[in-house]
mmCIF file of C-alpha atoms in Angstrom:
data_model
loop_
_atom_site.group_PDB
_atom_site.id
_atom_site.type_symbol
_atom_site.label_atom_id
_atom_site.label_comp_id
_atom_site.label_asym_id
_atom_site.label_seq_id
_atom_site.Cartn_x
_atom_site.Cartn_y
_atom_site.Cartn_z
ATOM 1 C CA UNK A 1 140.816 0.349 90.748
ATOM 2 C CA UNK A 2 139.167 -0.614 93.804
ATOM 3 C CA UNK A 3 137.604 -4.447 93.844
ATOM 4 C CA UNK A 4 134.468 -4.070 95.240
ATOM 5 C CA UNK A 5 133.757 -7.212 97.500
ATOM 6 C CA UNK A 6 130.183 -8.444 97.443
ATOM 7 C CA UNK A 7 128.773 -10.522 101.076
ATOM 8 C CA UNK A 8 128.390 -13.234 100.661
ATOM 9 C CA UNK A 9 124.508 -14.209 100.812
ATOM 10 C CA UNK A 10 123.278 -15.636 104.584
ATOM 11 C CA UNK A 11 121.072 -18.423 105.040
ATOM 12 C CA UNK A 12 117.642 -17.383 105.681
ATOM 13 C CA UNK A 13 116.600 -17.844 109.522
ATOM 14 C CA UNK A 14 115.020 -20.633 110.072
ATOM 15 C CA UNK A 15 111.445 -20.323 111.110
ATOM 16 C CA UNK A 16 110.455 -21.165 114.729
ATOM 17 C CA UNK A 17 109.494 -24.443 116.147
ATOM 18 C CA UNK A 18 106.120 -23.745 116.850
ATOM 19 C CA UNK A 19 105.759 -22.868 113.179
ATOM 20 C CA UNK A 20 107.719 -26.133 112.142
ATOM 21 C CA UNK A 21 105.226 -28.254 114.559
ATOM 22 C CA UNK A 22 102.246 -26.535 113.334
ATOM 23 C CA UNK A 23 102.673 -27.274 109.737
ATOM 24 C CA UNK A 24 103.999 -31.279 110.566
ATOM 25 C CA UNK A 25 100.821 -30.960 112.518
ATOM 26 C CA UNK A 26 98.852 -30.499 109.374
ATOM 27 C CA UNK A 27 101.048 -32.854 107.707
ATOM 28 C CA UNK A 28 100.826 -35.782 110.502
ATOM 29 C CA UNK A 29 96.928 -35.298 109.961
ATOM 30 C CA UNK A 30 97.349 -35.804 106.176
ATOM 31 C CA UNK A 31 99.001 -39.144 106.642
ATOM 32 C CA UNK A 32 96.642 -40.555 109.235
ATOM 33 C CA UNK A 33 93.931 -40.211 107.235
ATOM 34 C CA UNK A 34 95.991 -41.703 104.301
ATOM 35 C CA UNK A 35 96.166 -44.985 106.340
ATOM 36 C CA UNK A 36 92.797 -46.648 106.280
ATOM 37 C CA UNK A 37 93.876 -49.644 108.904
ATOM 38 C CA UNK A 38 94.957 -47.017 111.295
ATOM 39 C CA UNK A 39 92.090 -44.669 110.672
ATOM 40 C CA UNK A 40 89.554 -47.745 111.106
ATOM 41 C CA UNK A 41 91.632 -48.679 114.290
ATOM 42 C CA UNK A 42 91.658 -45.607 116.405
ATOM 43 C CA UNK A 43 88.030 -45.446 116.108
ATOM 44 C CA UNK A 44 86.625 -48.795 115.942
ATOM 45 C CA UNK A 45 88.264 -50.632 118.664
ATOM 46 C CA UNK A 46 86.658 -48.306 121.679
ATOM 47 C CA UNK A 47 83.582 -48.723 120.145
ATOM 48 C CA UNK A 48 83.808 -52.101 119.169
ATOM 49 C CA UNK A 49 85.204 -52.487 123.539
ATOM 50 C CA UNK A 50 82.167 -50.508 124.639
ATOM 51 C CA UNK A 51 79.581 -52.714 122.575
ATOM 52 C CA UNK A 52 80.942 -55.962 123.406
ATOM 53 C CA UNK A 53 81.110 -55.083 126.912
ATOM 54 C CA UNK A 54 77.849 -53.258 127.236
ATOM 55 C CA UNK A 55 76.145 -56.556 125.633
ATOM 56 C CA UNK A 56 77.693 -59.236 127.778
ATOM 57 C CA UNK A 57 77.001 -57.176 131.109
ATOM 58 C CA UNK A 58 73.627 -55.375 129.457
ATOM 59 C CA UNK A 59 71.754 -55.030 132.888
ATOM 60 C CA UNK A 60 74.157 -55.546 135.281
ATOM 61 C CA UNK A 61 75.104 -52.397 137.544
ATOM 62 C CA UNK A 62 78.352 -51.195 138.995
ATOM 63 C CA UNK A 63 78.790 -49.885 142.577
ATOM 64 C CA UNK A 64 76.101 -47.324 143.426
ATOM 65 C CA UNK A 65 73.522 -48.479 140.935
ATOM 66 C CA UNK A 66 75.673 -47.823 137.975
ATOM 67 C CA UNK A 67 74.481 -49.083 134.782
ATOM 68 C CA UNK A 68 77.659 -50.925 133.254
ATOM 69 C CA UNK A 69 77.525 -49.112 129.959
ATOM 70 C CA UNK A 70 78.257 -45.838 132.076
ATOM 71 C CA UNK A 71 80.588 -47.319 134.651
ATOM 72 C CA UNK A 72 82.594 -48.824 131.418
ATOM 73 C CA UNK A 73 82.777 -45.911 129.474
ATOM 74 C CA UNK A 74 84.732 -43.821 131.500
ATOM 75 C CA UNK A 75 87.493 -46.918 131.225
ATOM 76 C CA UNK A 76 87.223 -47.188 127.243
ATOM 77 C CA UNK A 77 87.540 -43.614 126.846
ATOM 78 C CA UNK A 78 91.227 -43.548 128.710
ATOM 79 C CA UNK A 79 92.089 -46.127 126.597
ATOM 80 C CA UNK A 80 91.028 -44.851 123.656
ATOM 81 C CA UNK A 81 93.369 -41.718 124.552
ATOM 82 C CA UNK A 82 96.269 -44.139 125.337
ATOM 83 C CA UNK A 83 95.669 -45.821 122.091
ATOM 84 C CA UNK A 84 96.178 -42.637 119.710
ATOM 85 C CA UNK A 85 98.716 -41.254 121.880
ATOM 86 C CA UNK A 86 101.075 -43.679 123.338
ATOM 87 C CA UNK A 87 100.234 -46.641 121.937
ATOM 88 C CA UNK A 88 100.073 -45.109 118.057
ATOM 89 C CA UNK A 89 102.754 -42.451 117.986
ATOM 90 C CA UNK A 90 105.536 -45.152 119.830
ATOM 91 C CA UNK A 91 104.731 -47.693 117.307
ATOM 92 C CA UNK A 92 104.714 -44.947 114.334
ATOM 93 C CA UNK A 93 107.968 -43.134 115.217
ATOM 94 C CA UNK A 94 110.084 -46.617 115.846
ATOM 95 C CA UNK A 95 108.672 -47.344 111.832
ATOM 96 C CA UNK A 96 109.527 -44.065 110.713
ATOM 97 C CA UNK A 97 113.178 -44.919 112.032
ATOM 98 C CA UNK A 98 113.763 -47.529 110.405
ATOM 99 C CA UNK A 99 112.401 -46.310 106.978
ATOM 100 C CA UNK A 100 114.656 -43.495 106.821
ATOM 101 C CA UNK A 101 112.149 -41.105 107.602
ATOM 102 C CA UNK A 102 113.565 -39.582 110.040
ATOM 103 C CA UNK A 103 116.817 -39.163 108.705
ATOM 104 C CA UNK A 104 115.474 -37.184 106.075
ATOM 105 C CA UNK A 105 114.179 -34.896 108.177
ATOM 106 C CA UNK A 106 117.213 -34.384 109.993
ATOM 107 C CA UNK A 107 118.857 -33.264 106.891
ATOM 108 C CA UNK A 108 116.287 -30.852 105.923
ATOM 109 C CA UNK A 109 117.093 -29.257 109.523
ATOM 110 C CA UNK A 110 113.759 -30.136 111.148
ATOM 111 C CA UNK A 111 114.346 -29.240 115.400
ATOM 112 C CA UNK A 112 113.433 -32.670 117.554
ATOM 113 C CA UNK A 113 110.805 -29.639 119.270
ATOM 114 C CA UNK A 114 109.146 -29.040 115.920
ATOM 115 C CA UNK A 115 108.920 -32.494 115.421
ATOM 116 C CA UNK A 116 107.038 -33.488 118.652
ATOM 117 C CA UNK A 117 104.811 -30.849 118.405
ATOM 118 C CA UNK A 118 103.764 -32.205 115.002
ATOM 119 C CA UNK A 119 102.925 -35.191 116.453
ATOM 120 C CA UNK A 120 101.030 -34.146 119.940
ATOM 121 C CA UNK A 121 99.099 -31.492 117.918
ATOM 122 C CA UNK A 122 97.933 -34.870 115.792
ATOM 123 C CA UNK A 123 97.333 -36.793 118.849
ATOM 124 C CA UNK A 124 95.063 -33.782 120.032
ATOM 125 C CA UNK A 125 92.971 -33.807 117.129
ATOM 126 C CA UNK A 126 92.680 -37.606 116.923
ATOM 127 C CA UNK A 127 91.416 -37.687 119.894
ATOM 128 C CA UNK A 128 88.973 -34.939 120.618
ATOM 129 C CA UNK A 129 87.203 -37.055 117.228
ATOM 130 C CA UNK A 130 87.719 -40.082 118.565
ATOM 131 C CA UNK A 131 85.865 -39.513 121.722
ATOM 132 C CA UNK A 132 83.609 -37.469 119.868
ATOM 133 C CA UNK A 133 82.289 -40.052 118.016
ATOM 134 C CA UNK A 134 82.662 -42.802 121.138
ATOM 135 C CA UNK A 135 80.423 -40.400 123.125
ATOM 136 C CA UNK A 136 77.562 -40.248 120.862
ATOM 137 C CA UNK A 137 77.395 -44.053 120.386
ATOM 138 C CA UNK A 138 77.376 -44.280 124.107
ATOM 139 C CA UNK A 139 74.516 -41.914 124.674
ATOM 140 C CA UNK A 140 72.611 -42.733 121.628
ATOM 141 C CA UNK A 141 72.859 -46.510 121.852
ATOM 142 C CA UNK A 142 73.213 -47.083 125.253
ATOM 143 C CA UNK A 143 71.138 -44.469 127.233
ATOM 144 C CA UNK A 144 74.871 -43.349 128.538
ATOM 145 C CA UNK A 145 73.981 -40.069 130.479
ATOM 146 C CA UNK A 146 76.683 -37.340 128.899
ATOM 147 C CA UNK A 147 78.256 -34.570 132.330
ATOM 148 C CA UNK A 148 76.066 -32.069 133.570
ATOM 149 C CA UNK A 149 77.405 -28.808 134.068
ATOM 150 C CA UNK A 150 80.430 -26.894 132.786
ATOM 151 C CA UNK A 151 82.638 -27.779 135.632
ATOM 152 C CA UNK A 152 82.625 -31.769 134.615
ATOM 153 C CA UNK A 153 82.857 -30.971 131.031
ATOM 154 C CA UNK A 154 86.059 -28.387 131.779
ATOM 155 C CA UNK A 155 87.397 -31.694 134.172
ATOM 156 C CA UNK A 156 86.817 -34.106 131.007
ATOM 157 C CA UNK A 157 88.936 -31.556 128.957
ATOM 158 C CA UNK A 158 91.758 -31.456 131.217
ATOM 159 C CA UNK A 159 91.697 -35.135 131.781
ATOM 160 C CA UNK A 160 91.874 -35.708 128.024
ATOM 161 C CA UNK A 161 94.982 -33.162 127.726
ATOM 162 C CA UNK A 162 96.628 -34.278 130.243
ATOM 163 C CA UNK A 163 96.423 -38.096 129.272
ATOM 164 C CA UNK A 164 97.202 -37.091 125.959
ATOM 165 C CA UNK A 165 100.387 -35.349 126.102
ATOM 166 C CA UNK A 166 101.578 -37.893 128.265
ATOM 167 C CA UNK A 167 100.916 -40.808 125.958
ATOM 168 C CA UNK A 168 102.508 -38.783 123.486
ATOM 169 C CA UNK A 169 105.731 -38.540 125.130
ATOM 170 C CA UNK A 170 105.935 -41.821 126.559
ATOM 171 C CA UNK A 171 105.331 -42.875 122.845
ATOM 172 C CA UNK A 172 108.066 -40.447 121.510
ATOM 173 C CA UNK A 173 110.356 -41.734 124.784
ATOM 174 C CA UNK A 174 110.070 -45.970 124.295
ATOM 175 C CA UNK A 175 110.426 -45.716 120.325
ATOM 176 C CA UNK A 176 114.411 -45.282 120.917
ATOM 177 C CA UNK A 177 114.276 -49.398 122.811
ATOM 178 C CA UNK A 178 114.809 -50.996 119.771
ATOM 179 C CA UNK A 179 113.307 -51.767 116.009
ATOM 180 C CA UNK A 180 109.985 -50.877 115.511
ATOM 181 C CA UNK A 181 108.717 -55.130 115.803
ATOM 182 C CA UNK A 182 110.092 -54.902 119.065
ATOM 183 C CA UNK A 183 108.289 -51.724 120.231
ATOM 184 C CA UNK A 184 105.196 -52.714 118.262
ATOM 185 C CA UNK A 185 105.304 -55.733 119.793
ATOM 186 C CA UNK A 186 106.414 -54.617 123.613
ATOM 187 C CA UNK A 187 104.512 -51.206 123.608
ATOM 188 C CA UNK A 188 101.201 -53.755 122.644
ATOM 189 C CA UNK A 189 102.003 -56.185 125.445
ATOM 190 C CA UNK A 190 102.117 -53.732 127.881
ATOM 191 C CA UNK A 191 99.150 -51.735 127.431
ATOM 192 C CA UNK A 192 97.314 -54.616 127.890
ATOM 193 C CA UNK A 193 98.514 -55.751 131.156
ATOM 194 C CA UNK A 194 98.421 -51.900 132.472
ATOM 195 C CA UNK A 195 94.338 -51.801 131.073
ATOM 196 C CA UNK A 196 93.446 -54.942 133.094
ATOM 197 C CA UNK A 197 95.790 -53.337 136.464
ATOM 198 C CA UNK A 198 94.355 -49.583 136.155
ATOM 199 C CA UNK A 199 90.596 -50.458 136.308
ATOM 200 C CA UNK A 200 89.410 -50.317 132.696
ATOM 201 C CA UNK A 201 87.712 -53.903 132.807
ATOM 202 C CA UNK A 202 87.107 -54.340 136.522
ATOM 203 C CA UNK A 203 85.753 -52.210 138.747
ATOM 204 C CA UNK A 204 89.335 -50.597 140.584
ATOM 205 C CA UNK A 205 88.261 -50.964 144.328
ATOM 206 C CA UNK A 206 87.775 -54.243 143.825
ATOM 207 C CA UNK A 207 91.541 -55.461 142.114
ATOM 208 C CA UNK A 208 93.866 -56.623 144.282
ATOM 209 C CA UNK A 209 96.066 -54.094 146.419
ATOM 210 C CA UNK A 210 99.281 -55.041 145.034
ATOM 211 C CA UNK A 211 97.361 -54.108 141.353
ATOM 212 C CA UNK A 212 96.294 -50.434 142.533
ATOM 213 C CA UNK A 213 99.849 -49.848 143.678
ATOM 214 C CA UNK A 214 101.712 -50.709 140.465
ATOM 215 C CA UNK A 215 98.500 -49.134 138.983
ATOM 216 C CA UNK A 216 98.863 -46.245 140.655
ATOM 217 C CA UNK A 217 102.957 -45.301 139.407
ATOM 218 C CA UNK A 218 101.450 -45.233 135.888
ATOM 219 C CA UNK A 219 99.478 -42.588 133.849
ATOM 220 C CA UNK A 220 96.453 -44.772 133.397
ATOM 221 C CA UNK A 221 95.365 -45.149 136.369
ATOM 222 C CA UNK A 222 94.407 -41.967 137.459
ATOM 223 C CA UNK A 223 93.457 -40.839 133.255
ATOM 224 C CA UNK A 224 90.395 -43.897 134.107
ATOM 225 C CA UNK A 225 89.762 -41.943 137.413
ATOM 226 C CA UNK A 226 89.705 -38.885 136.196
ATOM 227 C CA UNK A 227 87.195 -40.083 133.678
ATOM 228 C CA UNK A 228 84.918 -41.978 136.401
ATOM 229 C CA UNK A 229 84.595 -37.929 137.720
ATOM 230 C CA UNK A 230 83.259 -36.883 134.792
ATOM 231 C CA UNK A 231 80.270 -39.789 133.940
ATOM 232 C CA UNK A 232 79.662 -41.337 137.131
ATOM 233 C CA UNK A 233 77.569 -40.065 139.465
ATOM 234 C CA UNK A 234 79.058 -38.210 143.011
ATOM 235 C CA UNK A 235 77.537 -41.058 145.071
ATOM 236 C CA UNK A 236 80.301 -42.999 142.861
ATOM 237 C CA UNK A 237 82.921 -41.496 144.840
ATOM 238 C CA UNK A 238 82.500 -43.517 147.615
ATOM 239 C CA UNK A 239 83.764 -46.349 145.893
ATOM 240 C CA UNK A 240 86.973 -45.511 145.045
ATOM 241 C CA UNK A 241 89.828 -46.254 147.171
ATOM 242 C CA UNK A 242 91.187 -42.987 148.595
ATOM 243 C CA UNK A 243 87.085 -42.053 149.038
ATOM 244 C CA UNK A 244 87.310 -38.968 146.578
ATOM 245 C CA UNK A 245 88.162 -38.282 143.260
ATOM 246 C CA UNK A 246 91.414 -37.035 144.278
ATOM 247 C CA UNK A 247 91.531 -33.954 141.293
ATOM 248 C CA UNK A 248 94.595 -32.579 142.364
ATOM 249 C CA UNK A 249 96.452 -35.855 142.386
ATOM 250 C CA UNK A 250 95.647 -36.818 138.874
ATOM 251 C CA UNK A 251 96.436 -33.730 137.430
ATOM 252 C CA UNK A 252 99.804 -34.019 139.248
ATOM 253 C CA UNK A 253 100.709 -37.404 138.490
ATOM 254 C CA UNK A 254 100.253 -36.686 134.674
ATOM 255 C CA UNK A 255 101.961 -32.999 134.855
ATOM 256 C CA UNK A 256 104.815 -35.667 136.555
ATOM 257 C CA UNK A 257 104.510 -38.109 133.126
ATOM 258 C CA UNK A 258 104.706 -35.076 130.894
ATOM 259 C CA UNK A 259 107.796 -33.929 132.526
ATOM 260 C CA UNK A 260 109.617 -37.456 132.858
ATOM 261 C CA UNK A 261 108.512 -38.163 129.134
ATOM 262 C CA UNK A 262 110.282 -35.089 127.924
ATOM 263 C CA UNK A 263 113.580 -35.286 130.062
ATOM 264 C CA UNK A 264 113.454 -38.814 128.655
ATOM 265 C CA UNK A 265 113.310 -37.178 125.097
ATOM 266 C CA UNK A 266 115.632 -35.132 125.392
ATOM 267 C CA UNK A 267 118.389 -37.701 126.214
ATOM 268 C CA UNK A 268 117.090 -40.489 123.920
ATOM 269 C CA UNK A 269 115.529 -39.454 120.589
ATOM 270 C CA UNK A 270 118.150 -39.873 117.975
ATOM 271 C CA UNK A 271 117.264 -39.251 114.003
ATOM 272 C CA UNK A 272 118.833 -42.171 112.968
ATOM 273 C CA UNK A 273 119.092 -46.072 113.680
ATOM 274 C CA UNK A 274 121.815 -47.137 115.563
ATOM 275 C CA UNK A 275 124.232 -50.564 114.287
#
């Protein structure tokens, strides 16, 4: 008698990254919302920037004419993007580190591409809310005038993307420097300092030079410029340094950030905590 061998059974393919990132995406969502202080955060402090600022300059103007409600909003709404993006997800991935988190995921087979898409489609959707809700407390409390015409609203959209996914893997890049205190703490620190250097308190012309060139190597910079395009008028332009709004050059710098943030990545993200 003949045995008859049976094959043995294969592992089921595992589905595609896109997939993977599209239901952490879902998932991401489900914990942000489950974390009131964050929540209350992300929302609150650009709001809570834009009123305090708005009252303690309330009828001063910016170059041109510029109320400073409308000159200031174009500067609280990149930060508001740096906030959820690289600000939030750094911070969040270092904890998830050192909880375990991570490592669990690993073991379950979850792809590092899968992973980060989880986490920059929640960044997306945090934000486009975020500065939802920022812009219609700026035109309904402060008379903020909102773009005119498709072409500044498709600008304001690229802007935000752009800003966005770099943030996000800047975040995803810095959270393999050390425990999550010390990128907390560091990733804090310096978004501060870069706020004050890329014009979101002070009118950029008027910082010192040596401030708009170590401005100008960073993201931020040219997300708040990109920004002024979109809500200040185009007799603004003549205030800014290079005397345009220099499109092109802010969509390249953050295509740049985007690209060094993922080669970064790819040579530093690591499951696990290290002894």
């Amino acid at each position: 008698m003949t045995a008859v061998l049976t094959p043995a059974p294969t592992r089921p393919a595992p589905p595609p990254a896109l997939t993977i990132g599209l239901a952490r995406t879902a998932l991401e969502l489900r914990l942000f919302v489950r974390d009131p202080a964050q929540v209350v955060f992300s929302f609150a402090y650009p709001i809570v920037m834009l009123v305090i600022f708005a009252s303690v300059f309330a009828g001063e103007d910016r170059p041109g004419g510029v109320p400073f409600a409308q000159y200031f909003l174009a500067g609280i709404a990149a930060t508001g993007i740096m906030l959820t993006s690289f600000q939030a997800v750094g911070t969040a991935l270092a904890e998830e580190r050192e909880r375990g988190d991570l490592a669990r995921l690993q073991v379950i087979g979850t792809p590092p591409l899968g992973y980060f898409l989880g986490k920059a489609g929640q960044v997306l959707v945090t934000t486009v809310l975020q500065l939802a809700v920022l812009l219609t407390v700026a035109a309904t409390a402060y008379d903020v005038p909102m773009p005119d015409g498709a072409g500044r609203w498709l600008t304001f959209a690229w802007v935000a993307l752009g800003g966005a996914l770099a943030g996000t893997v800047l975040g995803i890049a810095v959270a393999s420097v050390g425990s999550s205190r010390a990128v907390g703490n560091g990733i804090s620190a310096f978004a501060v300092v870069l706020q004050f250097f890329s014009g979101v308190f002070f009118v950029f012309s008027e910082l010192p030079s040596w401030m708009q060139e170590v401005a100008a190597v960073f993201p931020l910079k040219w997300l708040v410029q990109g920004m002024r395009s979109v809500f200040l008028p185009d007799a603004a332009v003549a205030a800014e340094p290079a005397g345009s709004w220099e499109h092109g050059m802010i969509a390249l710098v953050l295509a740049v950030w985007v690209v060094v943030g993922l080669a970064v990545c790819s040579r530093t993200f690591r499951w696990r905590r290290t002894a």
